[in-house]
Short mmCIF file of C-alpha atoms in Angstrom, two decimals:
data_model
loop_
_atom_site.label_atom_id
_atom_site.label_comp_id
_atom_site.label_asym_id
_atom_site.label_seq_id
_atom_site.Cartn_x
_atom_site.Cartn_y
_atom_site.Cartn_z
CA MET A 1 56.04 166.98 108.98
CA GLY A 2 54.56 164.02 107.50
CA ASP A 3 56.83 163.37 104.59
CA HIS A 4 59.88 163.72 107.80
CA MET A 5 57.96 161.15 109.77
CA SER A 6 57.76 158.59 106.70
CA ALA A 7 61.21 158.87 106.01
CA PRO A 8 63.27 155.63 106.14
CA ILE A 9 65.23 154.77 109.02
CA VAL A 10 68.91 153.76 107.31
CA ILE A 11 70.78 151.00 109.80
CA PRO A 12 74.40 151.43 109.25
CA PRO A 13 76.30 148.04 108.45
CA LYS A 14 77.88 146.48 111.54
CA ALA A 15 81.70 146.91 111.00
CA PRO A 16 83.92 143.73 110.61
CA ILE A 17 84.79 142.17 113.92
CA PRO A 18 88.89 141.87 114.13
CA VAL A 19 90.14 138.50 114.46
CA ALA A 20 92.05 138.38 117.74
CA LYS A 21 95.79 137.53 116.89
CA PRO A 22 97.07 135.01 120.01
CA LYS A 23 98.72 137.57 122.81
CA ARG A 24 102.31 137.13 123.30
CA PRO A 25 102.86 136.55 126.72
CA SER A 26 103.91 140.05 128.61
CA ARG A 27 106.75 137.64 130.99
CA PHE A 28 109.27 135.29 130.78
CA TRP A 29 108.45 134.02 134.04
CA ARG A 30 105.19 132.83 136.07
CA PRO A 31 104.30 134.93 138.96
CA ASP A 32 105.86 133.50 141.79
CA ARG A 33 106.08 134.57 145.56
CA THR A 34 105.04 131.57 147.12
CA SER A 35 107.45 128.47 145.99
CA MET A 36 110.37 127.53 148.93
CA ALA A 37 112.92 125.05 148.65
CA THR A 38 112.42 121.80 150.99
CA ARG A 39 114.72 120.48 152.94
CA SER A 40 115.56 117.58 150.79
CA MET A 41 116.26 119.98 147.67
CA LEU A 42 118.77 121.70 150.35
CA VAL A 43 120.51 118.82 151.77
CA GLY A 44 120.55 117.65 147.79
CA ALA A 45 122.24 120.49 146.08
CA SER A 46 124.56 120.94 148.92
CA GLY A 47 125.66 117.33 148.66
CA VAL A 48 126.46 117.97 144.98
CA GLY A 49 128.35 121.06 145.98
CA ALA A 50 130.56 119.02 148.04
CA LEU A 51 130.92 115.97 145.98
CA ALA A 52 132.06 118.43 143.02
CA ALA A 53 134.66 120.28 145.41
CA LEU A 54 135.81 116.61 146.46
CA ILE A 55 136.41 114.91 142.93
CA LEU A 56 135.55 117.67 139.69
CA ASP A 57 138.38 119.34 138.30
CA PRO A 58 137.19 121.10 134.96
CA GLY A 59 140.80 121.42 133.26
CA PHE A 60 141.39 117.51 133.98
CA VAL A 61 139.19 115.20 131.96
CA SER A 62 138.11 111.86 133.97
CA ILE A 63 134.68 110.11 134.79
CA ALA A 64 133.94 112.78 137.67
CA TYR A 65 131.86 114.64 135.02
CA VAL A 66 129.28 112.04 134.91
CA ILE A 67 129.45 111.13 138.34
CA VAL A 68 128.83 114.59 139.45
CA GLY A 69 125.98 114.82 136.51
CA VAL A 70 124.27 111.49 138.29
CA GLY A 71 124.13 113.94 141.44
CA VAL A 72 122.55 116.70 139.71
CA VAL A 73 119.82 114.13 138.10
CA ILE A 74 119.14 112.90 141.26
CA VAL A 75 118.49 116.26 142.71
CA PHE A 76 116.19 117.45 140.06
CA GLY A 77 114.92 114.18 138.59
CA ILE A 78 114.02 112.40 142.18
CA LEU A 79 114.04 114.78 145.14
CA THR A 80 112.28 117.62 143.35
CA PRO A 81 108.32 117.34 141.96
CA PRO A 82 106.64 116.49 140.13
CA ARG A 83 107.52 113.32 138.73
CA MET A 84 109.73 113.40 135.36
CA SER A 85 108.03 112.12 132.16
CA ALA A 86 109.67 109.43 130.30
CA THR A 87 110.83 111.68 127.56
CA GLN A 88 112.28 113.90 130.21
CA TRP A 89 114.38 110.85 131.90
CA ALA A 90 115.45 109.96 128.24
CA ALA A 91 116.44 113.53 128.14
CA ALA A 92 118.14 113.36 131.07
CA MET A 93 119.84 109.91 130.20
CA GLY A 94 121.18 111.54 127.05
CA MET A 95 122.61 114.12 129.13
CA LEU A 96 124.40 111.66 131.59
CA ALA A 97 125.66 109.76 128.08
CA LEU A 98 127.21 112.59 126.62
CA LEU A 99 128.86 113.76 129.92
CA GLY A 100 130.42 110.18 129.83
CA VAL A 101 132.31 110.86 127.06
CA ALA A 102 135.09 112.64 129.54
CA ALA A 103 135.69 108.94 131.00
CA VAL A 104 136.22 107.28 127.65
CA ARG A 105 138.24 109.85 125.41
CA GLY A 106 141.00 112.16 126.21
CA ALA A 107 140.39 114.83 123.15
CA GLU A 108 139.37 117.91 125.15
CA TRP A 109 137.89 119.25 122.10
CA LEU A 110 135.52 116.39 121.69
CA VAL A 111 134.68 116.41 125.35
CA PHE A 112 133.84 120.08 125.20
CA LEU A 113 131.76 119.37 122.48
CA CYS A 114 129.81 116.96 124.12
CA VAL A 115 129.57 119.34 127.42
CA VAL A 116 127.78 121.73 125.33
CA ALA A 117 125.46 119.54 123.87
CA ALA A 118 124.69 118.00 127.61
CA TRP A 119 124.25 122.01 128.37
CA VAL A 120 121.41 121.83 125.76
CA LEU A 121 119.50 118.55 126.70
CA PHE A 122 119.56 119.65 130.55
CA THR A 123 118.14 122.72 129.89
CA TRP A 124 115.44 120.78 127.42
CA THR A 125 114.99 118.16 130.12
CA LEU A 126 114.02 121.07 132.75
CA ILE A 127 112.01 123.49 130.98
CA GLY A 128 111.04 121.79 127.48
CA GLY A 129 110.18 123.48 124.22
CA ARG A 130 108.69 122.46 121.38
CA THR A 131 109.56 125.05 119.22
CA TRP A 132 113.24 126.45 117.50
CA THR A 133 112.40 129.75 119.79
CA GLY A 134 111.63 127.46 122.71
CA ILE A 135 114.74 125.26 122.72
CA LEU A 136 116.98 128.52 121.92
CA LEU A 137 115.46 130.44 124.92
CA GLY A 138 115.80 127.14 127.41
CA MET A 139 119.22 127.43 126.47
CA PHE A 140 119.88 130.43 128.17
CA ALA A 141 117.11 130.58 131.21
CA PRO A 142 119.69 129.36 134.11
CA TRP A 143 121.12 132.82 133.25
CA ARG A 144 118.08 134.55 134.20
CA ALA A 145 117.16 132.65 137.30
CA PRO A 146 119.73 133.52 139.76
CA HIS A 147 117.88 136.12 141.66
CA ARG A 148 114.39 133.69 141.53
CA THR A 149 116.80 130.86 142.67
CA VAL A 150 117.81 133.03 145.84
CA ASN A 151 114.15 134.22 147.02
CA PHE A 152 113.33 130.41 146.49
CA VAL A 153 115.74 129.44 149.17
CA ARG A 154 115.43 132.46 151.10
CA ARG A 155 111.31 131.93 151.50
CA ARG A 156 112.72 128.31 153.24
CA LYS A 157 114.64 130.32 155.73
CA LEU A 158 111.80 132.77 156.85
CA ALA A 159 109.34 130.05 157.01
CA THR A 160 111.34 128.40 159.33
CA ARG A 161 112.51 131.33 161.58
CA SER A 162 109.88 131.30 164.15
CA ALA A 163 110.37 127.48 164.20
CA PRO A 164 111.64 125.95 167.59
CA ARG A 165 114.22 124.19 165.63
CA VAL A 166 117.59 125.26 164.19
CA PRO A 167 117.19 126.61 160.63
CA ALA A 168 117.51 123.69 157.87
CA ALA A 169 119.91 126.16 155.60
CA ARG A 170 122.17 126.69 158.56
CA VAL A 171 122.68 123.05 159.14
CA VAL A 172 123.48 122.57 155.39
CA VAL A 173 125.66 125.25 155.55
CA VAL A 174 127.68 124.09 158.64
CA SER A 175 127.35 120.45 157.17
CA ALA A 176 129.04 121.71 153.85
CA VAL A 177 131.71 123.86 155.73
CA SER A 178 132.47 120.99 158.01
CA ILE A 179 132.81 118.55 154.66
CA LEU A 180 135.00 121.12 152.80
CA LEU A 181 137.54 121.33 155.73
CA LEU A 182 137.91 117.91 156.05
CA LEU A 183 138.17 117.18 152.44
CA ILE A 184 140.84 120.04 152.13
CA PHE A 185 143.11 119.40 155.21
CA GLY A 186 142.54 115.87 155.11
CA SER A 187 143.97 115.73 151.82
CA LEU A 188 147.27 117.69 152.32
CA PHE A 189 147.83 115.37 155.18
CA VAL A 190 147.36 112.27 152.95
CA SER A 191 149.69 114.41 150.42
CA ALA A 192 152.66 115.16 153.15
CA ASP A 193 153.05 112.05 155.01
CA PRO A 194 152.76 108.57 153.74
CA GLU A 195 152.16 107.09 156.52
CA PHE A 196 149.10 108.92 157.18
CA ALA A 197 147.88 108.46 153.67
CA LYS A 198 148.28 104.38 154.45
CA ILE A 199 145.48 104.55 156.67
CA PHE A 200 143.36 107.48 155.25
CA GLY A 201 144.33 107.47 151.88
CA GLY A 202 140.89 105.64 150.42
CA PHE A 203 139.25 108.29 152.48
CA ALA A 204 140.75 111.58 151.25
CA PRO A 205 141.79 112.54 147.74
CA ALA A 206 145.57 113.76 147.74
CA ILE A 207 145.22 117.20 145.96
CA SER A 208 147.88 119.63 145.81
CA VAL A 209 148.48 123.12 147.58
CA SER A 210 147.46 125.07 144.63
CA ASN A 211 144.05 123.40 143.73
CA PRO A 212 141.85 123.72 146.83
CA GLY A 213 140.61 127.33 145.98
CA ALA A 214 139.56 126.19 142.35
CA ARG A 215 137.59 123.26 143.65
CA ILE A 216 135.84 125.21 146.31
CA PHE A 217 134.46 127.51 143.67
CA ALA A 218 133.64 124.75 141.52
CA GLY A 219 131.58 123.40 144.63
CA VAL A 220 130.31 126.43 145.24
CA VAL A 221 128.99 126.87 141.52
CA MET A 222 127.71 123.41 141.21
CA ALA A 223 125.66 123.52 144.57
CA PHE A 224 123.82 126.77 143.36
CA GLY A 225 123.25 125.44 139.98
CA THR A 226 121.49 122.27 141.15
CA LEU A 227 118.99 124.72 143.07
CA VAL A 228 118.59 126.59 139.81
CA ALA A 229 117.80 123.17 138.25
CA VAL A 230 115.03 122.50 141.06
CA TYR A 231 113.69 125.89 140.41
CA LEU A 232 113.09 125.80 136.98
CA ARG A 233 111.82 122.67 137.65
CA ARG A 234 109.49 123.93 140.03
CA ARG A 235 108.82 127.21 138.07
CA THR A 236 108.99 126.42 134.23
CA PRO A 237 109.33 129.68 132.07
CA THR A 238 107.04 129.60 129.52
CA VAL A 239 109.72 129.80 126.76
CA ASP A 240 107.52 128.36 123.64
CA ALA A 241 104.90 131.25 123.98
CA PHE A 242 107.61 133.35 122.47
CA ALA A 243 107.51 131.80 119.57
CA PRO A 244 106.80 133.97 116.45
CA ALA A 245 103.17 133.95 115.78
CA PRO A 246 102.22 132.24 112.50
CA ALA A 247 102.49 134.46 109.39
CA THR A 248 99.99 135.55 106.75
CA PRO A 249 100.09 133.08 104.27
CA LEU A 250 100.97 134.61 100.59
CA PRO A 251 99.26 133.94 97.34
CA MET A 252 100.31 130.86 95.77
CA TRP A 253 102.56 132.04 93.19
CA GLU A 254 104.08 134.61 95.11
CA TRP A 255 105.89 131.49 96.96
CA ALA A 256 105.97 128.96 93.87
CA VAL A 257 107.68 131.30 91.47
CA PRO A 258 110.73 131.84 93.91
CA LEU A 259 110.67 127.88 94.69
CA GLY A 260 110.19 126.95 90.96
CA VAL A 261 112.97 129.03 89.82
CA LEU A 262 115.25 127.65 92.87
CA ASN A 263 114.15 123.94 91.65
CA VAL A 264 115.23 124.98 87.94
CA LEU A 265 118.59 125.80 88.96
CA PHE A 266 119.24 122.99 91.20
CA LEU A 267 118.19 120.52 88.60
CA GLY A 268 120.31 122.36 86.08
CA PHE A 269 123.37 122.34 88.26
CA VAL A 270 123.35 118.55 89.08
CA ALA A 271 122.47 117.70 85.65
CA VAL A 272 125.36 119.51 84.13
CA GLN A 273 128.09 119.16 86.83
CA THR A 274 126.93 114.90 86.89
CA LYS A 275 130.42 113.95 85.73
CA THR A 276 132.18 116.70 87.86
CA LEU A 277 130.33 115.93 91.10
CA PHE A 278 130.77 112.38 90.98
CA GLY A 279 134.07 112.09 88.92
CA GLY A 280 136.36 111.58 91.51
CA ASP A 281 140.01 110.47 90.51
CA GLU A 282 139.34 110.12 86.94
CA HIS A 283 137.87 113.51 86.49
CA VAL A 284 140.97 115.31 87.95
CA GLN A 285 143.05 113.16 86.38
CA VAL A 286 141.89 114.14 82.76
CA THR A 287 140.67 118.07 83.15
CA ASP A 288 144.03 120.13 82.42
CA GLY A 289 145.10 122.78 85.63
CA LEU A 290 142.79 120.99 88.01
CA THR A 291 144.23 119.88 91.27
CA TYR A 292 142.53 117.55 94.05
CA ALA A 293 142.64 120.46 96.33
CA ASP A 294 140.66 122.71 93.61
CA TYR A 295 138.00 119.66 92.97
CA ALA A 296 137.72 118.48 96.76
CA ARG A 297 138.50 121.14 99.13
CA GLU A 298 136.98 124.64 97.29
CA GLY A 299 133.83 122.58 95.92
CA PHE A 300 132.97 121.34 99.55
CA TRP A 301 132.99 124.52 101.28
CA GLN A 302 130.81 125.83 98.20
CA LEU A 303 128.21 123.06 98.41
CA MET A 304 127.95 123.15 102.23
CA ALA A 305 127.07 127.02 101.78
CA VAL A 306 124.60 125.54 99.15
CA THR A 307 123.37 123.14 101.94
CA VAL A 308 122.71 125.79 104.93
CA LEU A 309 120.98 128.16 102.75
CA THR A 310 118.87 125.47 101.17
CA LEU A 311 117.46 124.81 104.60
CA LEU A 312 117.33 128.67 105.60
CA VAL A 313 115.05 129.08 102.45
CA ILE A 314 112.97 126.18 103.69
CA ALA A 315 112.62 127.42 106.69
CA VAL A 316 111.17 130.60 105.70
CA ALA A 317 109.07 129.37 103.02
CA VAL A 318 106.87 127.32 105.01
CA ARG A 319 105.75 130.00 107.11
CA TYR A 320 104.05 131.49 104.18
CA ILE A 321 102.13 128.48 102.88
CA ASP A 322 98.58 128.26 103.18
CA ARG A 323 98.32 124.89 104.64
CA ARG A 324 94.58 125.01 104.60
CA ASP A 325 94.20 125.01 101.16
CA ALA A 326 94.70 121.52 99.22
CA GLY A 327 96.28 122.69 96.06
CA SER A 328 98.70 124.72 97.87
CA ARG A 329 99.85 121.79 100.09
CA ARG A 330 100.37 119.39 97.07
CA LEU A 331 102.09 122.18 95.28
CA ALA A 332 104.52 122.64 98.35
CA ARG A 333 105.01 119.02 98.57
CA GLY A 334 106.48 118.76 95.25
CA LEU A 335 108.62 121.71 94.95
CA LEU A 336 110.26 121.52 98.91
CA GLY A 337 110.47 118.00 98.21
CA ALA A 338 112.50 118.36 94.85
CA LEU A 339 114.30 121.02 96.89
CA CYS A 340 115.42 118.71 99.57
CA VAL A 341 116.18 115.35 97.11
CA PHE A 342 118.53 117.67 94.91
CA SER A 343 119.76 119.35 98.15
CA LEU A 344 120.86 115.20 99.47
CA VAL A 345 122.47 115.16 96.14
CA ILE A 346 124.64 117.96 96.77
CA VAL A 347 125.40 116.55 100.05
CA ALA A 348 126.69 113.50 98.76
CA SER A 349 128.61 115.40 96.45
CA ALA A 350 130.13 117.04 99.42
CA VAL A 351 130.74 114.24 101.03
CA HIS A 352 132.56 112.23 98.08
CA ARG A 353 134.38 115.62 97.66
CA MET A 354 135.87 115.66 101.24
CA TRP A 355 136.32 111.78 101.31
CA LEU A 356 138.47 112.27 98.18
CA TYR A 357 140.35 115.11 99.70
CA GLU A 358 141.28 113.27 102.57
CA ASN A 359 142.57 110.09 101.41
CA GLN A 360 144.85 112.11 98.92
CA TYR A 361 145.99 114.77 101.91
CA GLY A 362 145.73 113.14 105.13
CA PHE A 363 142.80 113.16 107.44
CA THR A 364 142.65 116.39 110.29
CA VAL A 365 140.07 117.19 113.18
CA LEU A 366 138.77 119.77 110.97
CA ARG A 367 138.08 117.73 107.77
CA VAL A 368 136.57 114.76 109.79
CA SER A 369 134.31 117.20 112.19
CA VAL A 370 132.82 119.11 108.90
CA PHE A 371 132.62 115.53 106.94
CA ALA A 372 130.39 114.44 110.15
CA THR A 373 128.81 117.47 110.12
CA GLU A 374 127.43 117.50 106.16
CA LEU A 375 126.32 114.06 106.94
CA LEU A 376 124.14 114.91 109.85
CA LEU A 377 122.87 117.98 107.75
CA GLY A 378 121.88 115.11 105.29
CA PHE A 379 120.01 113.54 107.80
CA VAL A 380 117.98 116.90 108.18
CA PHE A 381 117.01 117.09 104.79
CA VAL A 382 115.30 113.16 105.17
CA LEU A 383 113.33 114.51 108.12
CA LEU A 384 112.36 117.49 106.27
CA LEU A 385 110.80 115.40 103.44
CA VAL A 386 109.46 113.04 106.29
CA ALA A 387 107.38 116.26 107.59
CA GLY A 388 106.39 117.36 104.37
CA ILE A 389 104.24 114.34 103.89
CA ARG A 390 101.79 115.63 106.39
CA MET A 391 103.07 118.94 105.63
CA SER A 392 103.24 119.58 109.74
CA GLY A 393 106.48 119.97 111.46
CA LYS A 394 105.72 120.21 115.10
CA TRP A 395 107.62 117.57 116.09
CA LEU A 396 110.98 118.52 114.03
CA PRO A 397 113.07 120.42 116.22
CA THR A 398 112.45 118.24 119.06
CA ALA A 399 113.57 115.25 116.26
CA VAL A 400 116.70 117.46 115.31
CA LEU A 401 117.68 118.02 118.54
CA ALA A 402 117.88 114.36 119.68
CA THR A 403 119.26 113.50 116.48
CA SER A 404 121.90 115.77 116.98
CA ALA A 405 122.94 114.59 120.54
CA VAL A 406 123.00 110.86 119.34
CA ALA A 407 124.99 112.05 116.37
CA LEU A 408 127.51 113.26 118.81
CA LEU A 409 127.50 110.04 120.75
CA ALA A 410 128.16 108.39 117.89
CA PHE A 411 130.88 110.58 116.82
CA ALA A 412 132.42 110.36 119.98
CA VAL A 413 132.30 106.29 119.60
CA PHE A 414 133.70 106.65 116.12
CA ASN A 415 136.74 108.30 118.17
CA PRO A 416 138.30 110.75 115.94
CA ASP A 417 141.44 111.19 116.92
CA ALA A 418 142.08 108.01 116.99
CA TYR A 419 140.76 107.67 113.71
CA ILE A 420 142.78 110.63 112.41
CA ALA A 421 145.97 108.86 113.36
CA GLN A 422 145.07 105.66 111.77
CA LYS A 423 144.23 106.32 108.67
CA ASN A 424 147.68 109.01 108.60
CA VAL A 425 150.08 105.84 109.58
CA GLU A 426 148.03 103.72 107.00
CA ARG A 427 149.33 106.53 104.55
CA PHE A 428 152.31 106.49 105.52
CA GLU A 429 152.68 102.63 105.47
CA GLY A 430 151.47 102.63 102.00
CA GLY A 431 154.35 104.93 101.00
CA LYS A 432 152.75 108.50 101.16
CA SER A 433 154.17 111.32 103.42
CA ILE A 434 152.98 112.05 107.39
CA ASP A 435 153.13 115.27 109.19
CA VAL A 436 154.28 114.61 112.54
CA SER A 437 154.11 117.60 113.64
CA TYR A 438 150.30 117.79 113.49
CA LEU A 439 150.07 114.88 114.79
CA HIS A 440 152.00 115.56 117.48
CA GLY A 441 148.95 117.81 118.40
CA LEU A 442 146.74 115.15 118.87
CA SER A 443 145.22 113.44 121.95
CA VAL A 444 145.72 110.13 124.18
CA ASP A 445 143.25 108.87 121.91
CA ALA A 446 145.53 108.99 118.97
CA VAL A 447 148.23 107.24 120.98
CA PRO A 448 147.46 103.57 120.10
CA ALA A 449 147.48 104.15 116.61
CA LEU A 450 150.73 106.39 117.08
CA ASP A 451 152.78 103.63 118.61
CA ARG A 452 152.71 101.48 115.61
CA LEU A 453 155.00 103.83 113.61
CA PRO A 454 158.54 103.24 113.07
CA GLU A 455 161.44 105.45 114.80
CA PRO A 456 162.01 108.42 114.64
CA GLN A 457 158.32 109.30 113.16
CA ARG A 458 157.02 107.70 116.88
CA SER A 459 158.96 109.37 119.03
CA CYS A 460 158.13 112.57 117.23
CA ALA A 461 154.78 112.21 117.15
CA LEU A 462 154.56 111.03 120.51
CA SER A 463 157.10 113.74 121.97
CA ARG A 464 154.59 115.58 123.86
CA TYR A 465 154.32 112.19 126.08
CA ARG A 466 157.95 111.57 126.59
CA PHE A 467 157.57 112.38 130.30
CA GLY A 468 154.31 109.88 130.32
CA VAL A 469 151.00 110.54 130.52
CA PRO A 470 149.35 112.37 134.13
CA GLY A 471 148.75 109.91 136.56
CA THR A 472 145.32 108.99 138.18
CA THR A 473 145.54 109.03 141.83
CA ALA A 474 141.81 108.50 142.53
CA PRO A 475 139.17 106.69 141.26
CA TRP A 476 137.13 109.56 140.28
CA GLU A 477 140.27 110.49 137.93
CA PHE A 478 140.08 107.26 135.93
CA ASN A 479 139.83 107.94 132.20
CA ALA A 480 139.99 105.20 129.81
CA ALA A 481 142.10 106.91 126.99
CA ARG A 482 144.76 107.94 129.38
CA GLU A 483 144.92 104.53 131.43
CA LYS A 484 145.45 102.75 127.82
CA ALA A 485 147.88 105.30 126.62
CA ARG A 486 149.94 104.89 130.04
CA ASP A 487 150.42 101.40 129.70
CA ILE A 488 151.53 101.67 126.16
CA LEU A 489 154.11 104.04 127.00
CA GLU A 490 155.35 102.77 130.16
CA ALA A 491 156.12 99.38 128.03
CA ARG A 492 157.50 101.19 125.01
CA PRO A 493 158.89 104.77 125.99
CA VAL A 494 159.20 107.83 123.61
CA GLY A 495 162.72 108.55 122.84
CA PRO A 496 164.03 112.27 121.77
CA CYS A 497 163.11 114.01 119.02
CA LEU A 498 165.39 116.35 117.83
CA GLN A 499 162.54 118.02 115.20
CA MET A 500 159.26 118.07 113.63
CA TYR A 501 159.10 117.36 110.35
CA THR A 502 157.15 115.89 107.26
CA VAL A 503 158.81 112.78 105.92
CA GLY A 504 157.77 110.63 103.08
#
């Protein structure tokens, strides 16, 4: 008994307390059972819908795009609390600038790209997003909001049901229906009778009988879309919370060895191929069996693939670097910085190759667009170099988004269709061949340059405009490129073209 009582008491060691990882949100949306649309929001959205029904024709590039866009911004930016920040207003103005391209350029493919970019800025203005995941989810958030938007509007109706006055929603609906009926039938009367048009032509647009349904549909979509934007401003989803959690850092050698090997490969390629990369005409002329197509076209696509894959490698590598360790930070700066510098050399080579190919074989939309994309990728590497100085890139997704939007606006100002036509005309004037069948497919932006061609090349290149350029019957159908092309072709009509051909 005594021995038993004197035995030491052993206390088991405490188990290590696990480090709690940040919890991922269980819901995309915050709980919402109380928010409701105000009268100003409903009236504003209905006004945007009526405006879109009046002036917007999605298949007709015009200033109407930006006019409707201004209406949407007024509703979600001014009539919807809380106040937007200066950054949000800058993004909204960028969105309107991209939509404004439809007022000055006639290339539908370019306008389409600008509208897509405007959508990205539009969703970022409403939702924000400081991570790649947040920006991507924000782009699709409006497509997940219609049901919630219906409840958002419905609560307004339920809240005003017991009031003695007429519900605001009914006033909005009746007003919208009345305006649409007035516009549709008034426009048809204007189109039917010249005398009636003299009196009311300034108040109602002359539209054809075939498109009222499409305009009404566009109005309904824009009205509801504006309400969705309002709801997203009031109940913003938590998109950044769904970004991947920070990865567990790897031992230094596990990421340093692959990056070091890749740097050696890049260095060897740049060193050995210096003459090939920037040899240009001289390299092609002294190499047996090498054509400009082999040198420029094939090499360009391969080098562009290297550029994109390098961005992917860097994005993966930075997730597994221990940024708390000073030695890891220094080594990562050196390896990733060298990789970015080598990539910039490869970007310069790819740009040089495409420039050489275009000057030899002519300019096309695809070649010019990819050329511009490669320049943008080069600037992204510069941003990566800046982020690597402090090994912090929280600002990088937003910076790349802003840079891409500015680059697309600059591309629109550059006027690619006009540039392509001008360069091909200059090549023809220099004694080289010209593909009028390709130039025939360019937009009205190319008309001023193609007008310089002699006959019959001019008429063949402009044969799609033999019967003129679509006219403008209302101020909101204005497009600067169409107006300029119309003036040129009215002064010098397009003649007949028997066939499309390439001539020297």
